[in-house]
Coordinates of C-alpha atoms in Angstrom, one line a residue:
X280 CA -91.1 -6.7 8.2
X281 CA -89.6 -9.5 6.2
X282 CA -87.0 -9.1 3.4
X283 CA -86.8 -10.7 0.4
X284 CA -84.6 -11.8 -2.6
X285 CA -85.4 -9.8 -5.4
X286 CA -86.7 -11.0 -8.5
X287 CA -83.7 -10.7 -10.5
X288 CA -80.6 -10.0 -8.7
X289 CA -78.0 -9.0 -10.3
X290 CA -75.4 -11.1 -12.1
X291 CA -71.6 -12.1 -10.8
X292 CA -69.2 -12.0 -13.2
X293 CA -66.1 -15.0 -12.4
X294 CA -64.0 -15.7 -15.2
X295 CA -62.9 -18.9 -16.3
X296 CA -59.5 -18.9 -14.4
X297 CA -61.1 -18.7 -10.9
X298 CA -63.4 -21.4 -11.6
X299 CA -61.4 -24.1 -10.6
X300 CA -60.5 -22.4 -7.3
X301 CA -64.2 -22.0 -6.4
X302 CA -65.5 -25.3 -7.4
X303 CA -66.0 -26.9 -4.2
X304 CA -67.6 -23.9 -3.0
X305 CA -70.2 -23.3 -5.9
X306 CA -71.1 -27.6 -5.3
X307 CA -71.5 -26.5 -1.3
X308 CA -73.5 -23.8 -1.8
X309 CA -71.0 -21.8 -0.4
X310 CA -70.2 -19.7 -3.3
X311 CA -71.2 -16.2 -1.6
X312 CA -68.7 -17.1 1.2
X313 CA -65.5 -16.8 -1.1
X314 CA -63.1 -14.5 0.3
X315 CA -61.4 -11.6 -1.4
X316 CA -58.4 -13.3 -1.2
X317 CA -59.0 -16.8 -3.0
X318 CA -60.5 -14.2 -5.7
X319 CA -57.5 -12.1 -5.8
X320 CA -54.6 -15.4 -5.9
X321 CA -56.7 -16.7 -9.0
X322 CA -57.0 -13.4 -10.7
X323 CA -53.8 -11.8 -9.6
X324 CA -51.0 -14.2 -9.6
X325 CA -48.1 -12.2 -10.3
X326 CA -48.7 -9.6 -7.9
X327 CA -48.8 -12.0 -4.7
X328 CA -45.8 -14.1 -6.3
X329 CA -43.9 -10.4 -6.2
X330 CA -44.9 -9.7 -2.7
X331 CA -44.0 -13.5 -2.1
X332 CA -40.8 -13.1 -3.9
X333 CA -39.6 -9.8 -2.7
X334 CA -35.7 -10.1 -1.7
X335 CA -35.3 -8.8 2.2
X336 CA -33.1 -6.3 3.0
X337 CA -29.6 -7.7 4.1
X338 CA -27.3 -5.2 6.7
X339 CA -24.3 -6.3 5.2
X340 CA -22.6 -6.8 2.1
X341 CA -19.4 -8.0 0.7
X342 CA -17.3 -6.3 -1.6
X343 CA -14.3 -7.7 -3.9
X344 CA -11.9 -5.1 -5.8
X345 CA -8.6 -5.3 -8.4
X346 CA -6.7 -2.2 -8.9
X347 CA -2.9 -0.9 -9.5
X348 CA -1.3 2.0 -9.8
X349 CA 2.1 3.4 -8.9
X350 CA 3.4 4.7 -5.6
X351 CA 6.8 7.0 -4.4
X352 CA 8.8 6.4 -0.8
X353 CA 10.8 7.8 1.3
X354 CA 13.4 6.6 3.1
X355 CA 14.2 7.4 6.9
X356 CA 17.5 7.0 8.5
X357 CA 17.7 6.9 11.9
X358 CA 20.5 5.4 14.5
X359 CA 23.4 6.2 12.0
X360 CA 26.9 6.0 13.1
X361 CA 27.5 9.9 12.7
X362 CA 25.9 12.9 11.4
X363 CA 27.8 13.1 8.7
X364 CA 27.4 9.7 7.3
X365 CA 23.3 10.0 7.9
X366 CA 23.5 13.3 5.7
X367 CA 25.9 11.6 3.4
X368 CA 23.8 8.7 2.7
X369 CA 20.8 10.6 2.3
X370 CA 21.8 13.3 -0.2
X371 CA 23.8 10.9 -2.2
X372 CA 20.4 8.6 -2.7
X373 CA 17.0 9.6 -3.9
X374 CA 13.8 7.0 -4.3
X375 CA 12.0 6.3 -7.8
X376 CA 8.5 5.6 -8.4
X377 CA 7.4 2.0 -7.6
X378 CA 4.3 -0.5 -9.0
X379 CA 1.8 -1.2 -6.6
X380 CA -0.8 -3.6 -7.4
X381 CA -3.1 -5.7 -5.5
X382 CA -6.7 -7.4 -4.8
X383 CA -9.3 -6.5 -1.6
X384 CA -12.3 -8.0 0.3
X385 CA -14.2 -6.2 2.1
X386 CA -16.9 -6.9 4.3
X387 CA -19.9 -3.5 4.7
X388 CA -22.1 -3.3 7.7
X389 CA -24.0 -0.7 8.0
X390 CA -21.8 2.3 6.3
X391 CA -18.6 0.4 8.4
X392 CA -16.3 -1.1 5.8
X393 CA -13.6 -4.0 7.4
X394 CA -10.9 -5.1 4.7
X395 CA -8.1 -7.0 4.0
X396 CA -6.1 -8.3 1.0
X397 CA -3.3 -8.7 -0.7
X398 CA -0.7 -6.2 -2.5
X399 CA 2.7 -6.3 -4.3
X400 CA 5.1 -3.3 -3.4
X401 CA 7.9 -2.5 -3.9
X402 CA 11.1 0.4 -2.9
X403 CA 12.7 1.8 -5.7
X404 CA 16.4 3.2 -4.8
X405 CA 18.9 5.1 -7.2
X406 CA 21.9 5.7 -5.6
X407 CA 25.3 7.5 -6.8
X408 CA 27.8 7.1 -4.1
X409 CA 31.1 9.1 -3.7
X410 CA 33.7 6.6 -2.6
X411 CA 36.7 7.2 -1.3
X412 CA 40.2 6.1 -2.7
X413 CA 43.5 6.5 -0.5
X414 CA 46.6 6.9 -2.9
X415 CA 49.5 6.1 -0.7
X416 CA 53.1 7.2 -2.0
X417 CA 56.6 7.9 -0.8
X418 CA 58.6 11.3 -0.5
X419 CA 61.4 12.8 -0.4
X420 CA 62.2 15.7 1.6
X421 CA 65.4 17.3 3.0
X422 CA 65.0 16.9 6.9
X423 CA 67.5 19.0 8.1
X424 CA 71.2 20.4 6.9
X425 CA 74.9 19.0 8.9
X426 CA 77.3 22.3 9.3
X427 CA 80.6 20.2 7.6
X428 CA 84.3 21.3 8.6
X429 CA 86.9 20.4 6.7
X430 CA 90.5 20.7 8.0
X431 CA 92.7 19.3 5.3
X432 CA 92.3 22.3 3.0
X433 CA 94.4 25.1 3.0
X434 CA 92.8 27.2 4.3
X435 CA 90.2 25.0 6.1
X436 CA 86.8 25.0 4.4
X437 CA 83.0 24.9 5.7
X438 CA 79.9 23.9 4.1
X439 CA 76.7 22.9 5.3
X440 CA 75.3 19.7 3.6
X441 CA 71.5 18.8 3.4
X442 CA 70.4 15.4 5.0
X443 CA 67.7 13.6 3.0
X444 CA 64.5 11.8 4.6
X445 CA 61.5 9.8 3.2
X446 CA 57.8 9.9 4.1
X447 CA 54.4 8.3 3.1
X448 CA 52.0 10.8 1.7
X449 CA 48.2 10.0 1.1
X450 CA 46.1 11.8 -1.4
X451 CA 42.3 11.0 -1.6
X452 CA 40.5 10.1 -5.2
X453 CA 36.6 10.1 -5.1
X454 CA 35.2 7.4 -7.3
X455 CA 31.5 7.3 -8.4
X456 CA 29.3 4.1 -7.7
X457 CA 25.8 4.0 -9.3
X458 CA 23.5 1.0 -7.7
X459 CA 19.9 0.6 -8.4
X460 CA 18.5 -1.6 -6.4
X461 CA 14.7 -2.4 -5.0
X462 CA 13.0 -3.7 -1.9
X463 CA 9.8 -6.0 -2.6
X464 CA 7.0 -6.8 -0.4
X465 CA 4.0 -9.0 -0.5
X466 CA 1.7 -6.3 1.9
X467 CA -1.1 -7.9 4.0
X468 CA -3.8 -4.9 4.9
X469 CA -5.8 -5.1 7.7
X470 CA -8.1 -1.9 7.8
X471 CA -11.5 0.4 8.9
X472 CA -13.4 2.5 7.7
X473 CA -16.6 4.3 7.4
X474 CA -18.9 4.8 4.2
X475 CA -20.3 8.1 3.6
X476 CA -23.1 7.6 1.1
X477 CA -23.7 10.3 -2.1
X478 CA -26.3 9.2 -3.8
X479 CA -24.3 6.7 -6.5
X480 CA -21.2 8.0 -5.3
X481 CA -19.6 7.3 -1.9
X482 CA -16.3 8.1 0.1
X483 CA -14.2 5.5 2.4
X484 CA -11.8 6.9 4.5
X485 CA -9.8 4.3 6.5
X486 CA -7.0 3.4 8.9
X487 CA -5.0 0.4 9.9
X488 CA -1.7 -1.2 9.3
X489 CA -0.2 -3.8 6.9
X490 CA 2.0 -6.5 7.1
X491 CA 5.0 -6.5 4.8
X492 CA 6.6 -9.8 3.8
X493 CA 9.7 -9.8 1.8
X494 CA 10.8 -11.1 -1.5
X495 CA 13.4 -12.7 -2.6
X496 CA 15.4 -9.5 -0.6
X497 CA 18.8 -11.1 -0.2
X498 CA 21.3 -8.0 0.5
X499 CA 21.6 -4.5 -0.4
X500 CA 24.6 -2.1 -0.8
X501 CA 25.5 0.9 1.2
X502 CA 28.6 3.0 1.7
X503 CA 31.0 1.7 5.2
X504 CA 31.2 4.4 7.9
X505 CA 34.0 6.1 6.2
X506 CA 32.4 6.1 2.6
X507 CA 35.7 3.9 1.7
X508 CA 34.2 1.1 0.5
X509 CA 30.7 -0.3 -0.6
X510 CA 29.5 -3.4 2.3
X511 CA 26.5 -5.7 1.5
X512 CA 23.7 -5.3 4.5
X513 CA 21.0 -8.1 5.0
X514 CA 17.3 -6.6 5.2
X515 CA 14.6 -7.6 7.3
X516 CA 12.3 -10.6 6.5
X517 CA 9.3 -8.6 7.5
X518 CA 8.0 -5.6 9.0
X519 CA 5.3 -3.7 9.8
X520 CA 3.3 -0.1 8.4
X521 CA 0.8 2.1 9.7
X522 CA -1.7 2.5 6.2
X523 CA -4.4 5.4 5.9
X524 CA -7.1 5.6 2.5
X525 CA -9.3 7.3 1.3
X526 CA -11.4 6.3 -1.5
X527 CA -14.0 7.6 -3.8
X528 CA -16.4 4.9 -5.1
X529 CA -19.0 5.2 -8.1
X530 CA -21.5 2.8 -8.5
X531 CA -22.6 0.9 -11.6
X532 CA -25.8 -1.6 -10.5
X533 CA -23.4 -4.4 -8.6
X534 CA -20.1 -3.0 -10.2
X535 CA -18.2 -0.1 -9.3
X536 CA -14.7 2.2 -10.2
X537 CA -13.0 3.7 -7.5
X538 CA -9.8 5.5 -7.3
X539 CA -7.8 5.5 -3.6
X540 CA -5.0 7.6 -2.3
X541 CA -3.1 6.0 0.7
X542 CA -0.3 7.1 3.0
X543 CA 2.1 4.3 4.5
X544 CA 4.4 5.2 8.1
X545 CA 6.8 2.2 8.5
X546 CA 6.8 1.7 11.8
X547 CA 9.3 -1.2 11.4
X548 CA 13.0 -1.3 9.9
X549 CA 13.3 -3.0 6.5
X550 CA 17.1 -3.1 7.3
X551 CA 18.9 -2.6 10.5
X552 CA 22.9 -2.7 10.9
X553 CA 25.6 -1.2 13.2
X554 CA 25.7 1.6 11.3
X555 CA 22.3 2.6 10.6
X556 CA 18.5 1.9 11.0
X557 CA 16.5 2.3 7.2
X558 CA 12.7 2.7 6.9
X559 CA 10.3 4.3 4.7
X560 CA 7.1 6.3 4.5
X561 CA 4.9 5.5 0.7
X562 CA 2.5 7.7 -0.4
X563 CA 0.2 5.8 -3.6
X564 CA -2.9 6.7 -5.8
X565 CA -4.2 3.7 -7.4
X566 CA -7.6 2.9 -9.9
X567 CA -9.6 -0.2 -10.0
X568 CA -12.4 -1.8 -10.4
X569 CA -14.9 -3.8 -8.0
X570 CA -18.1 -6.1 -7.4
X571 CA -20.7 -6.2 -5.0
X572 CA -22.7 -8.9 -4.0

């Protein structure tokens, strides 16, 4: 049985923008042969340039931050020349709270965050020293008595006479000496971590060390062994800390706000003498502000 064209089969609707695009084929006869997707281009043009245009995901991202906030130290004596002069020293000193400022990069690769920078810091000392003052001074004391006879007299006489001596006596006078004086660093962090992710929030804790470099630290004062005078020590040019963070992040689109606590070991002197090794342990909370892109 043969088939046949209707009559009157039934119109296609084109509109006027996918004319152009099927010009050729309507002069070819070839106009039933268009394909769904020449149809779709013409008509649709935004939805393939989004598909065309869609950014591909990326495994890694960068991260830049500025933040400051304020950090307290203590300081650990070790190797001192007696007991006495390490307890001394360290009851007669106590450490005040210190800026702490600084900028970070940080490279993220899947949740792992690797980071470095660059921070000002600083050790804040108030000291008030008990120094000791030798007053030296001459006495006079009767050393011993002479049993005197004297013949001439009628009758003889006897008396016993004091003989006179002199000696060096030493008192001691404790003079207060207030110093306030500071240790500052450029600090060079080199860090890891891992990302946990909440939603827009997200907490980086990290380890690592930093690289302290000093600044313009030309000598400090400390009491001599015997607390008698004051004696000008030179500190280290650089040293080195063991650093752990941890951060809370909240994210704003490409932006974010994050506040960090951190706990520095010094692992390192910042001054080392004869009479006694210093170093210090910082803890810091700092708030800043970052960009991703």
């Amino acid at each position: 049985m043969k088939h046949s064209l209707p009559r009157h089969p039934a119109p296609l609707i084109v509109f006027a923008p996918a004319l152009p695009k099927i010009k050729n084929q309507l002069g070819n006869s070839n106009f039933f042969r268009l394909g769904r997707n020449t149809i779709e281009k013409t008509l649709y043009p935004s939805v393939h340039n989004s598909i065309a245009t869609q950014p591909t995901f990326k495994p890694y991202s960068f991260e830049i931050q500025l933040f400051g906030g304020i950090a307290i130290d203590q300081s650990r004596i070790s190797n001192a020349v007696t007991d006495d002069y390490k307890t001394q020293i360290q009851a007669q000193s106590r450490n005040k709270i210190s800026p702490y400022l600084g900028t970070n990069l940080s490279l993220i690769f899947k949740n792992y965050v690797f980071s470095s920078g660059l921070t000002f810091s600083q050790q804040k000392e108030e000291n008030n020293y008990q120094i000791i003052t030798n007053q030296y001074s001459d006495s006079i004391y009767i050393s011993h008595y002479e049993y005197v006879f004297d013949s001439t007299t009628n009758p003889p006489d006897s008396s016993l006479v004091p003989v006179y001596d002199t000696t060096q006596t030493t008192t001691k006078q404790y003079e207060n000496v207030h110093l306030q004086q500071s240790y500052s660093w450029f600090q060079i962090p080199i860090y890891f971590g891992y990302r946990f992710q909440l939603n827009k929030w997200s907490i980086t804790p990290s380890l690592g060390i930093n690289i302290s470099i000093g600044l313009a630290n030309k000598s400090f004062k400390y009491p001599h062994q015997n607390f008698e005078e004051i004696s000008a020590f030179t500190p280290m040019k650089w040293h080195v800390n063991l650093q752990g963070n941890i951060e809370v992040q909240r994210r704003l689109n490409q932006w974010h706000i994050f506040a960090r606590a951190g706990y520095q070991h010094g692992l390192s002197p910042v001054l080392k003498s004869d009479t006694f090794i210093r170093k210090y342990n910082k803890i810091s909370t700092i708030f800043g502000v970052g960009y991703s892109f």
